[in-house]
Amino acid sequence: MKRKQPSTELTTEQETALHHALLGQHVFITGPAGTGKSFLLQTMIKSLKTTKVVAITATTGIAAVNIGGTTLFNMFSMHPKMVDSGDVRSCKRWIDLDVLIIDEISMCDPALFLALDKQARVSRHVEKPFGGVQLIMIGDFFQLPPIVKQPLSDKPLFIFQLPVYQAMMNGETGVNVELQTIFRQSEHEFATLLNHMRIGQLSATELTIIKKIMDRPITEASDGTGIQYTKLFGRKQNVATVNQQEVRKIQSARVVYDMEIQYGVGCEQFGTREKEKYKQQVMKNISNDVSVELCVGAQVMLTANLDVRIGLANGARGVVLEFLDGYPIVQFVDTKVRVCLHKLEVELYPGATVTIQAMPLKLAYAITIHKSQGQSINFLELHMGQCWEYGQCYTAFSRATSMETLRIKEFTPQSVKAHPIVKEFYAQMSVCC
């Protein structure tokens, strides 16, 4: 079994990150997949909010909802056209802000980072990086890079190449904390393989290990549970095809669960048009479908942390056995439970909160590598024939919890690659632990 992050205790590395955050310094928290970055972030948000105004954001919609926040674009009313032109409007949400949290910072387009910096300075009338707002940034640049419309050789690809970032993280006003303790995988051999894959340097021995996994006989996911492997693809077209094909094979009756959004504290001033706008934004960002259709025999995945102690975490795999009082009974790897609607609070911006009520399950015959970020998937089948991006292969492999429950298909060693600019950045990065 993998090591689980204790429910209340932080590691020494995590304590260091929290300490510097509470001191008011800019903090970049990084490390391999599965090192407790999300757990640390939740603890940090709770501590900071006791005395400061905190904006909780992420670079992707799914990551934002997972931490109870919103995207950078939504938080600061930033439009892509404003980013492209550099002609940004002021935003009042910067004025009283103390701390800006950005999850999945590695996927932040440098142009967006610069636009936000400019907007913060204009809005606050302060000529310091981000107008003097403290930044807490979480992510791993060895994973998926930013999606840039027209990458140019003379423009930075990563935010750490920007002078404003370097000015913030100079050792006096900002610190880097690299988490090392891996909780997702307990096998030393597998953890070592992943660490080498992260930097794009697999040895001949490790390539042999991967080949052995590819060559071993196909077995059921687990004895008696009926759980199948989740297929991971690089392209969403493959995912849609597999999910539709598999669910059509099941003849049992369907039960539909529609997502609902309730407007809470701070939303009283929203008119009908604003409410509809925010509703569409939230529904676009949530990892669930707006409408979840389930049936007996459907392969599903949890999209929320219900009870991590017994394995009911985001990414846990299961199969629907039956329905009781309108809700599915799901057999997971280590437990069988009735899954009810789940409530999740999302902060549109500081002081304005909505509540999402949804079935925390989605079909899990297949998902994309992009949408798998942040998840631990215990029965995983990797289709690596369409891995073209730096860090994509490592991101996919590191979703797995063990080599025993991992299948690998269409793998080529050439798909394992780390961006040379990222490797140089980490080699030179000064960390405080």
Short mmCIF file of C-alpha atoms in Angstrom, two decimals:
data_model
loop_
_atom_site.label_atom_id
_atom_site.label_comp_id
_atom_site.label_asym_id
_atom_site.label_seq_id
_atom_site.Cartn_x
_atom_site.Cartn_y
_atom_site.Cartn_z
CA MET A 1 0.00 0.00 0.00
CA LYS A 2 1.12 3.55 -0.67
CA ARG A 3 1.88 5.92 2.20
CA LYS A 4 -1.00 8.25 2.94
CA GLN A 5 -0.52 11.87 3.95
CA PRO A 6 -1.38 12.08 7.67
CA SER A 7 -4.69 13.84 8.29
CA THR A 8 -3.22 16.62 10.44
CA GLU A 9 0.58 16.37 10.34
CA LEU A 10 2.88 18.12 7.89
CA THR A 11 6.29 16.88 6.83
CA THR A 12 9.34 19.03 7.60
CA GLU A 13 9.35 20.29 4.00
CA GLN A 14 5.66 21.20 4.17
CA GLU A 15 6.16 22.95 7.51
CA THR A 16 8.94 25.03 5.93
CA ALA A 17 6.67 26.12 3.08
CA LEU A 18 3.88 27.06 5.51
CA HIS A 19 6.34 28.99 7.70
CA HIS A 20 7.56 31.17 4.83
CA ALA A 21 4.01 31.71 3.58
CA LEU A 22 2.91 32.97 6.99
CA LEU A 23 5.94 35.30 7.05
CA GLY A 24 4.53 37.00 3.97
CA GLN A 25 7.16 35.84 1.46
CA HIS A 26 6.47 34.72 -2.08
CA VAL A 27 6.66 30.91 -2.10
CA PHE A 28 7.09 28.47 -4.99
CA ILE A 29 6.16 24.93 -3.87
CA THR A 30 7.31 22.21 -6.22
CA GLY A 31 8.29 18.55 -6.25
CA PRO A 32 7.47 15.26 -7.98
CA ALA A 33 3.89 14.07 -8.40
CA GLY A 34 2.32 12.59 -5.28
CA THR A 35 4.36 14.54 -2.71
CA GLY A 36 1.40 16.13 -0.94
CA LYS A 37 1.30 19.51 -2.68
CA SER A 38 -2.51 19.58 -2.63
CA PHE A 39 -2.70 18.59 1.04
CA LEU A 40 -0.22 21.32 1.95
CA LEU A 41 -2.16 23.87 -0.08
CA GLN A 42 -5.41 23.20 1.78
CA THR A 43 -3.62 23.58 5.13
CA MET A 44 -1.98 26.79 3.94
CA ILE A 45 -5.26 28.31 2.72
CA LYS A 46 -6.92 27.64 6.09
CA SER A 47 -4.04 29.27 8.00
CA LEU A 48 -3.70 32.32 5.75
CA LYS A 49 -7.42 33.05 5.71
CA THR A 50 -7.49 33.63 9.46
CA THR A 51 -5.76 37.01 9.07
CA LYS A 52 -5.58 37.83 5.35
CA VAL A 53 -7.68 38.27 2.22
CA VAL A 54 -6.77 35.32 0.00
CA ALA A 55 -7.61 34.71 -3.67
CA ILE A 56 -7.64 31.00 -4.54
CA THR A 57 -6.92 30.34 -8.21
CA ALA A 58 -5.41 27.87 -10.65
CA THR A 59 -4.35 27.89 -14.27
CA THR A 60 -6.90 25.22 -15.25
CA GLY A 61 -10.56 24.95 -14.42
CA ILE A 62 -10.36 21.44 -13.00
CA ALA A 63 -7.47 22.33 -10.70
CA ALA A 64 -9.30 25.48 -9.57
CA VAL A 65 -12.48 23.66 -8.59
CA ASN A 66 -10.48 20.94 -6.82
CA ILE A 67 -9.06 23.54 -4.43
CA GLY A 68 -12.32 25.48 -4.03
CA GLY A 69 -11.28 28.40 -6.23
CA THR A 70 -11.57 29.71 -9.76
CA THR A 71 -9.31 30.33 -12.75
CA LEU A 72 -7.02 33.34 -13.00
CA PHE A 73 -9.07 34.61 -15.93
CA ASN A 74 -12.31 34.48 -13.95
CA MET A 75 -10.87 35.91 -10.74
CA PHE A 76 -9.54 39.09 -12.32
CA SER A 77 -11.96 39.46 -15.26
CA MET A 78 -9.02 38.93 -17.59
CA HIS A 79 -9.89 38.24 -21.23
CA PRO A 80 -7.49 36.46 -23.63
CA LYS A 81 -7.65 39.52 -25.92
CA MET A 82 -6.34 41.66 -23.05
CA VAL A 83 -3.45 39.22 -22.60
CA ASP A 84 -2.60 39.25 -26.30
CA SER A 85 -2.71 43.04 -26.58
CA GLY A 86 -1.20 43.89 -23.19
CA ASP A 87 -3.96 46.49 -22.80
CA VAL A 88 -5.35 45.45 -19.41
CA ARG A 89 -8.12 47.07 -17.41
CA SER A 90 -7.90 47.67 -13.69
CA CYS A 91 -9.78 45.26 -11.42
CA LYS A 92 -11.05 46.17 -7.95
CA ARG A 93 -10.44 42.63 -6.68
CA TRP A 94 -6.74 43.46 -6.43
CA ILE A 95 -7.25 46.43 -4.12
CA ASP A 96 -7.82 44.67 -0.78
CA LEU A 97 -6.02 41.45 -1.71
CA ASP A 98 -3.18 40.19 0.50
CA VAL A 99 -2.35 36.77 -0.97
CA LEU A 100 -2.79 35.26 -4.43
CA ILE A 101 -2.61 31.46 -4.60
CA ILE A 102 -1.97 29.92 -8.04
CA ASP A 103 -2.14 26.13 -8.38
CA GLU A 104 -0.67 24.32 -11.42
CA ILE A 105 1.60 27.33 -11.96
CA SER A 106 3.69 25.35 -14.47
CA MET A 107 0.85 25.71 -16.98
CA CYS A 108 0.67 29.50 -16.69
CA ASP A 109 1.33 31.29 -19.98
CA PRO A 110 4.06 33.93 -19.39
CA ALA A 111 1.92 36.47 -21.28
CA LEU A 112 -0.91 35.95 -18.76
CA PHE A 113 1.53 36.28 -15.84
CA LEU A 114 2.78 39.60 -17.21
CA ALA A 115 -0.75 40.87 -17.83
CA LEU A 116 -1.78 40.05 -14.26
CA ASP A 117 1.34 41.76 -12.89
CA LYS A 118 0.52 44.89 -14.89
CA GLN A 119 -3.13 44.81 -13.84
CA ALA A 120 -2.21 44.46 -10.16
CA ARG A 121 0.19 47.42 -10.27
CA VAL A 122 -2.39 49.61 -12.07
CA SER A 123 -5.24 48.58 -9.76
CA ARG A 124 -3.29 49.07 -6.53
CA HIS A 125 -1.15 52.04 -7.66
CA VAL A 126 1.93 50.24 -6.33
CA GLU A 127 5.03 49.73 -8.49
CA LYS A 128 6.11 46.41 -7.00
CA PRO A 129 5.70 42.95 -8.56
CA PHE A 130 1.97 42.22 -8.51
CA GLY A 131 1.38 45.49 -6.71
CA GLY A 132 2.86 44.12 -3.51
CA VAL A 133 0.48 41.13 -3.31
CA GLN A 134 2.09 37.96 -1.92
CA LEU A 135 2.13 35.02 -4.35
CA ILE A 136 1.94 31.34 -3.35
CA MET A 137 2.64 29.23 -6.45
CA ILE A 138 2.30 25.45 -6.57
CA GLY A 139 3.33 23.16 -9.40
CA ASP A 140 5.93 21.06 -11.16
CA PHE A 141 7.47 22.44 -14.35
CA PHE A 142 8.55 18.90 -15.28
CA GLN A 143 4.87 18.09 -15.88
CA LEU A 144 2.68 19.54 -18.62
CA PRO A 145 3.90 22.90 -19.95
CA PRO A 146 1.77 25.97 -20.73
CA ILE A 147 -0.53 25.84 -23.75
CA VAL A 148 0.71 28.71 -25.91
CA LYS A 149 -1.20 29.59 -29.09
CA GLN A 150 1.81 30.70 -31.13
CA PRO A 151 5.09 29.77 -29.41
CA LEU A 152 7.92 32.02 -30.58
CA SER A 153 11.61 31.31 -30.17
CA ASP A 154 12.30 34.82 -28.89
CA LYS A 155 9.58 34.75 -26.21
CA PRO A 156 9.70 32.97 -22.81
CA LEU A 157 7.86 29.66 -22.60
CA PHE A 158 7.87 29.47 -18.79
CA ILE A 159 7.15 32.15 -16.19
CA PHE A 160 10.47 31.57 -14.39
CA GLN A 161 12.19 33.11 -17.44
CA LEU A 162 10.47 36.45 -16.78
CA PRO A 163 12.37 39.29 -15.03
CA VAL A 164 9.37 40.00 -12.78
CA TYR A 165 9.37 36.39 -11.54
CA GLN A 166 13.11 36.50 -10.94
CA ALA A 167 12.75 39.78 -9.03
CA MET A 168 10.15 38.21 -6.74
CA MET A 169 12.02 34.97 -6.11
CA ASN A 170 15.43 36.50 -5.37
CA GLY A 171 16.02 34.80 -2.03
CA GLU A 172 15.05 37.84 0.01
CA THR A 173 11.40 38.29 -0.93
CA GLY A 174 10.77 34.78 -2.26
CA VAL A 175 11.74 31.17 -1.51
CA ASN A 176 11.56 27.82 -3.28
CA VAL A 177 10.46 24.69 -1.40
CA GLU A 178 10.85 21.31 -3.09
CA LEU A 179 8.80 18.49 -1.54
CA GLN A 180 10.53 15.11 -1.67
CA THR A 181 8.46 12.65 0.38
CA ILE A 182 6.33 10.62 -2.05
CA PHE A 183 2.96 9.39 -0.76
CA ARG A 184 1.41 8.10 -3.99
CA GLN A 185 3.84 5.25 -4.67
CA SER A 186 5.44 3.11 -1.95
CA GLU A 187 7.60 0.88 -4.20
CA HIS A 188 11.16 2.24 -4.16
CA GLU A 189 11.90 0.83 -7.63
CA PHE A 190 8.84 2.52 -9.14
CA ALA A 191 9.45 5.83 -7.35
CA THR A 192 13.04 5.86 -8.62
CA LEU A 193 11.88 5.11 -12.17
CA LEU A 194 9.40 8.00 -12.00
CA ASN A 195 12.01 10.41 -10.64
CA HIS A 196 14.30 9.55 -13.56
CA MET A 197 11.43 9.80 -16.05
CA ARG A 198 10.62 13.24 -14.62
CA ILE A 199 14.01 14.54 -15.80
CA GLY A 200 13.90 12.53 -19.03
CA GLN A 201 16.73 10.14 -18.18
CA LEU A 202 15.58 6.52 -18.01
CA SER A 203 18.32 3.92 -17.68
CA ALA A 204 18.53 0.69 -19.66
CA THR A 205 17.42 -1.18 -16.54
CA GLU A 206 14.35 1.02 -16.16
CA LEU A 207 13.43 0.61 -19.82
CA THR A 208 13.62 -3.14 -19.23
CA ILE A 209 11.20 -2.78 -16.31
CA ILE A 210 8.74 -0.95 -18.55
CA LYS A 211 9.07 -3.63 -21.22
CA LYS A 212 8.33 -6.34 -18.67
CA ILE A 213 5.16 -4.53 -17.62
CA MET A 214 4.14 -4.28 -21.29
CA ASP A 215 4.81 -7.97 -21.92
CA ARG A 216 3.11 -9.50 -18.87
CA PRO A 217 -0.25 -11.30 -19.31
CA ILE A 218 -3.44 -9.25 -19.14
CA THR A 219 -5.29 -9.86 -15.86
CA GLU A 220 -8.43 -8.51 -14.26
CA ALA A 221 -8.04 -5.37 -12.18
CA SER A 222 -8.83 -7.11 -8.92
CA ASP A 223 -10.32 -10.42 -7.92
CA GLY A 224 -14.10 -10.24 -7.57
CA THR A 225 -14.65 -6.49 -7.69
CA GLY A 226 -15.46 -6.13 -11.39
CA ILE A 227 -13.31 -3.00 -11.60
CA GLN A 228 -11.67 -2.50 -14.98
CA TYR A 229 -8.57 -0.52 -15.86
CA THR A 230 -8.90 3.17 -16.74
CA LYS A 231 -7.36 3.96 -20.11
CA LEU A 232 -5.29 7.14 -20.31
CA PHE A 233 -4.92 8.87 -23.70
CA GLY A 234 -3.22 12.01 -24.91
CA ARG A 235 -6.17 13.10 -27.07
CA LYS A 236 -9.78 13.65 -25.94
CA GLN A 237 -11.19 12.15 -29.16
CA ASN A 238 -9.91 8.72 -28.07
CA VAL A 239 -11.44 9.19 -24.63
CA ALA A 240 -14.89 10.10 -25.96
CA THR A 241 -14.89 7.13 -28.34
CA VAL A 242 -13.91 4.59 -25.67
CA ASN A 243 -16.38 5.88 -23.06
CA GLN A 244 -19.28 5.89 -25.52
CA GLN A 245 -18.47 2.43 -26.88
CA GLU A 246 -18.18 0.85 -23.45
CA VAL A 247 -21.26 2.35 -21.85
CA ARG A 248 -23.39 1.39 -24.87
CA LYS A 249 -22.59 -2.26 -24.16
CA ILE A 250 -24.56 -2.04 -20.90
CA GLN A 251 -28.30 -2.66 -21.24
CA SER A 252 -29.40 -1.72 -17.71
CA ALA A 253 -31.55 1.36 -16.97
CA ARG A 254 -29.91 4.77 -16.64
CA VAL A 255 -30.16 7.16 -13.69
CA VAL A 256 -29.33 10.81 -14.38
CA TYR A 257 -27.87 13.28 -11.84
CA ASP A 258 -27.85 16.93 -12.87
CA MET A 259 -25.43 19.40 -11.32
CA GLU A 260 -26.91 22.26 -9.28
CA ILE A 261 -25.37 25.58 -8.28
CA GLN A 262 -26.49 27.64 -5.29
CA TYR A 263 -25.38 31.24 -4.81
CA GLY A 264 -24.25 32.03 -1.29
CA VAL A 265 -22.49 34.75 0.68
CA GLY A 266 -21.37 37.72 -1.42
CA CYS A 267 -23.52 36.85 -4.45
CA GLU A 268 -26.54 38.94 -3.47
CA GLN A 269 -25.60 41.68 -5.94
CA PHE A 270 -25.55 39.33 -8.95
CA GLY A 271 -28.27 39.86 -11.51
CA THR A 272 -29.75 37.12 -13.68
CA ARG A 273 -27.18 37.65 -16.44
CA GLU A 274 -24.23 37.57 -14.03
CA LYS A 275 -25.53 34.43 -12.34
CA GLU A 276 -25.83 32.66 -15.67
CA LYS A 277 -22.31 33.76 -16.64
CA TYR A 278 -20.80 32.41 -13.42
CA LYS A 279 -22.87 29.25 -13.69
CA GLN A 280 -21.45 28.53 -17.15
CA GLN A 281 -17.91 29.24 -15.94
CA VAL A 282 -18.20 26.90 -12.96
CA MET A 283 -19.79 24.12 -14.98
CA LYS A 284 -17.06 24.42 -17.59
CA ASN A 285 -14.37 24.09 -14.95
CA ILE A 286 -15.79 21.22 -12.89
CA SER A 287 -14.24 17.81 -13.56
CA ASN A 288 -17.71 16.21 -13.61
CA ASP A 289 -20.04 16.37 -16.55
CA VAL A 290 -22.93 18.79 -16.11
CA SER A 291 -25.17 15.73 -16.24
CA VAL A 292 -23.90 12.35 -15.01
CA GLU A 293 -25.64 9.26 -16.39
CA LEU A 294 -25.02 6.05 -14.45
CA CYS A 295 -26.19 2.46 -14.67
CA VAL A 296 -25.48 -0.88 -13.03
CA GLY A 297 -22.14 -2.15 -14.31
CA ALA A 298 -20.78 1.28 -15.21
CA GLN A 299 -17.08 1.84 -14.52
CA VAL A 300 -16.71 5.06 -12.52
CA MET A 301 -14.14 7.28 -10.86
CA LEU A 302 -14.49 9.50 -7.81
CA THR A 303 -14.05 13.22 -8.49
CA ALA A 304 -13.86 14.30 -4.83
CA ASN A 305 -12.15 13.30 -1.60
CA LEU A 306 -14.91 11.62 0.40
CA ASP A 307 -12.85 9.68 2.95
CA VAL A 308 -9.15 9.44 2.12
CA ARG A 309 -8.49 7.15 5.12
CA ILE A 310 -10.37 4.28 3.47
CA GLY A 311 -9.27 5.03 -0.08
CA LEU A 312 -12.21 7.18 -1.19
CA ALA A 313 -10.04 9.86 -2.77
CA ASN A 314 -10.17 11.84 -5.99
CA GLY A 315 -9.30 9.31 -8.71
CA ALA A 316 -10.44 6.17 -6.84
CA ARG A 317 -11.89 3.54 -9.21
CA GLY A 318 -15.08 1.59 -8.79
CA VAL A 319 -18.04 -0.11 -10.46
CA VAL A 320 -21.76 0.54 -9.90
CA LEU A 321 -23.42 -2.54 -8.31
CA GLU A 322 -26.98 -1.32 -7.75
CA PHE A 323 -29.06 1.69 -6.70
CA LEU A 324 -30.52 2.26 -3.24
CA ASP A 325 -32.98 5.09 -2.54
CA GLY A 326 -31.94 6.75 -5.77
CA TYR A 327 -28.17 6.64 -5.20
CA PRO A 328 -25.54 4.23 -6.58
CA ILE A 329 -23.89 1.54 -4.49
CA VAL A 330 -20.30 1.50 -5.76
CA GLN A 331 -17.70 -1.21 -5.23
CA PHE A 332 -14.29 0.41 -4.85
CA VAL A 333 -11.00 -1.44 -4.42
CA ASP A 334 -11.12 -1.67 -0.62
CA THR A 335 -14.71 -0.77 0.25
CA LYS A 336 -18.32 -0.69 -0.92
CA VAL A 337 -20.35 2.47 -0.26
CA ARG A 338 -23.48 4.32 -1.31
CA VAL A 339 -22.36 7.51 -3.05
CA CYS A 340 -24.65 10.50 -2.49
CA LEU A 341 -24.58 14.02 -3.89
CA HIS A 342 -21.51 15.97 -2.84
CA LYS A 343 -21.33 19.65 -1.97
CA LEU A 344 -18.31 21.71 -2.86
CA GLU A 345 -17.82 25.40 -2.10
CA VAL A 346 -16.14 27.45 -4.80
CA GLU A 347 -14.90 30.99 -4.24
CA LEU A 348 -15.52 33.01 -7.38
CA TYR A 349 -13.42 35.75 -5.80
CA PRO A 350 -12.76 36.76 -2.18
CA GLY A 351 -16.11 37.27 -0.48
CA ALA A 352 -18.29 35.63 -3.17
CA THR A 353 -19.00 31.91 -2.76
CA VAL A 354 -21.17 29.44 -4.64
CA THR A 355 -22.00 25.85 -3.71
CA ILE A 356 -21.94 23.08 -6.29
CA GLN A 357 -24.06 20.00 -5.60
CA ALA A 358 -23.25 17.10 -7.89
CA MET A 359 -22.77 13.37 -8.09
CA PRO A 360 -19.00 12.97 -7.43
CA LEU A 361 -18.59 10.25 -10.05
CA LYS A 362 -17.80 10.16 -13.75
CA LEU A 363 -17.41 7.43 -16.33
CA ALA A 364 -13.87 6.09 -16.12
CA TYR A 365 -13.32 3.79 -19.04
CA ALA A 366 -10.95 6.44 -20.37
CA ILE A 367 -9.71 9.96 -19.51
CA THR A 368 -7.13 12.34 -20.96
CA ILE A 369 -3.68 12.85 -19.48
CA HIS A 370 -4.53 16.54 -19.07
CA LYS A 371 -7.62 15.80 -16.95
CA SER A 372 -5.78 13.20 -14.89
CA GLN A 373 -3.45 15.76 -13.27
CA GLY A 374 -3.69 15.66 -9.49
CA GLN A 375 -5.28 12.20 -9.41
CA SER A 376 -4.04 8.87 -8.07
CA ILE A 377 -5.53 6.11 -10.25
CA ASN A 378 -5.13 2.64 -8.80
CA PHE A 379 -5.87 0.60 -11.97
CA LEU A 380 -4.32 2.38 -14.91
CA GLU A 381 -3.76 1.45 -18.57
CA LEU A 382 -1.46 3.88 -20.40
CA HIS A 383 -1.79 4.45 -24.15
CA MET A 384 1.38 6.35 -24.89
CA GLY A 385 1.35 6.23 -28.68
CA GLN A 386 0.25 9.86 -28.85
CA CYS A 387 2.64 11.42 -26.34
CA TRP A 388 4.19 14.38 -28.11
CA GLU A 389 4.70 17.00 -25.40
CA TYR A 390 7.49 17.53 -22.87
CA GLY A 391 6.48 16.09 -19.48
CA GLN A 392 3.41 14.35 -20.88
CA CYS A 393 4.75 10.83 -20.42
CA TYR A 394 5.88 11.52 -16.84
CA THR A 395 2.52 13.10 -15.96
CA ALA A 396 0.72 9.98 -17.22
CA PHE A 397 2.98 7.42 -15.53
CA SER A 398 2.92 9.26 -12.20
CA ARG A 399 -0.86 8.87 -11.90
CA ALA A 400 -0.31 5.17 -11.17
CA THR A 401 -0.12 4.03 -7.54
CA SER A 402 1.99 0.89 -8.19
CA MET A 403 3.65 -1.16 -10.92
CA GLU A 404 1.47 -4.13 -10.00
CA THR A 405 -1.72 -2.35 -11.08
CA LEU A 406 -0.24 -0.65 -14.15
CA ARG A 407 -0.61 -1.60 -17.81
CA ILE A 408 1.45 0.06 -20.53
CA LYS A 409 0.66 0.12 -24.25
CA GLU A 410 2.18 1.84 -27.30
CA PHE A 411 5.17 3.11 -25.35
CA THR A 412 8.37 4.37 -27.02
CA PRO A 413 11.45 5.61 -25.11
CA GLN A 414 11.50 8.76 -27.29
CA SER A 415 8.29 9.94 -25.62
CA VAL A 416 10.13 10.32 -22.29
CA LYS A 417 11.54 13.83 -22.40
CA ALA A 418 12.00 16.81 -20.12
CA HIS A 419 12.33 20.33 -21.46
CA PRO A 420 16.02 21.44 -21.39
CA ILE A 421 15.01 24.90 -20.09
CA VAL A 422 13.16 23.28 -17.17
CA LYS A 423 16.12 21.01 -16.38
CA GLU A 424 18.45 24.01 -16.28
CA PHE A 425 16.01 25.94 -14.05
CA TYR A 426 15.80 23.16 -11.47
CA ALA A 427 19.56 22.58 -11.56
CA GLN A 428 20.17 26.21 -10.65
CA MET A 429 17.17 26.69 -8.34
CA SER A 430 18.07 27.41 -4.72
CA VAL A 431 15.76 25.60 -2.30
CA CYS A 432 15.38 26.13 1.42
CA CYS A 433 14.83 22.41 2.08
#
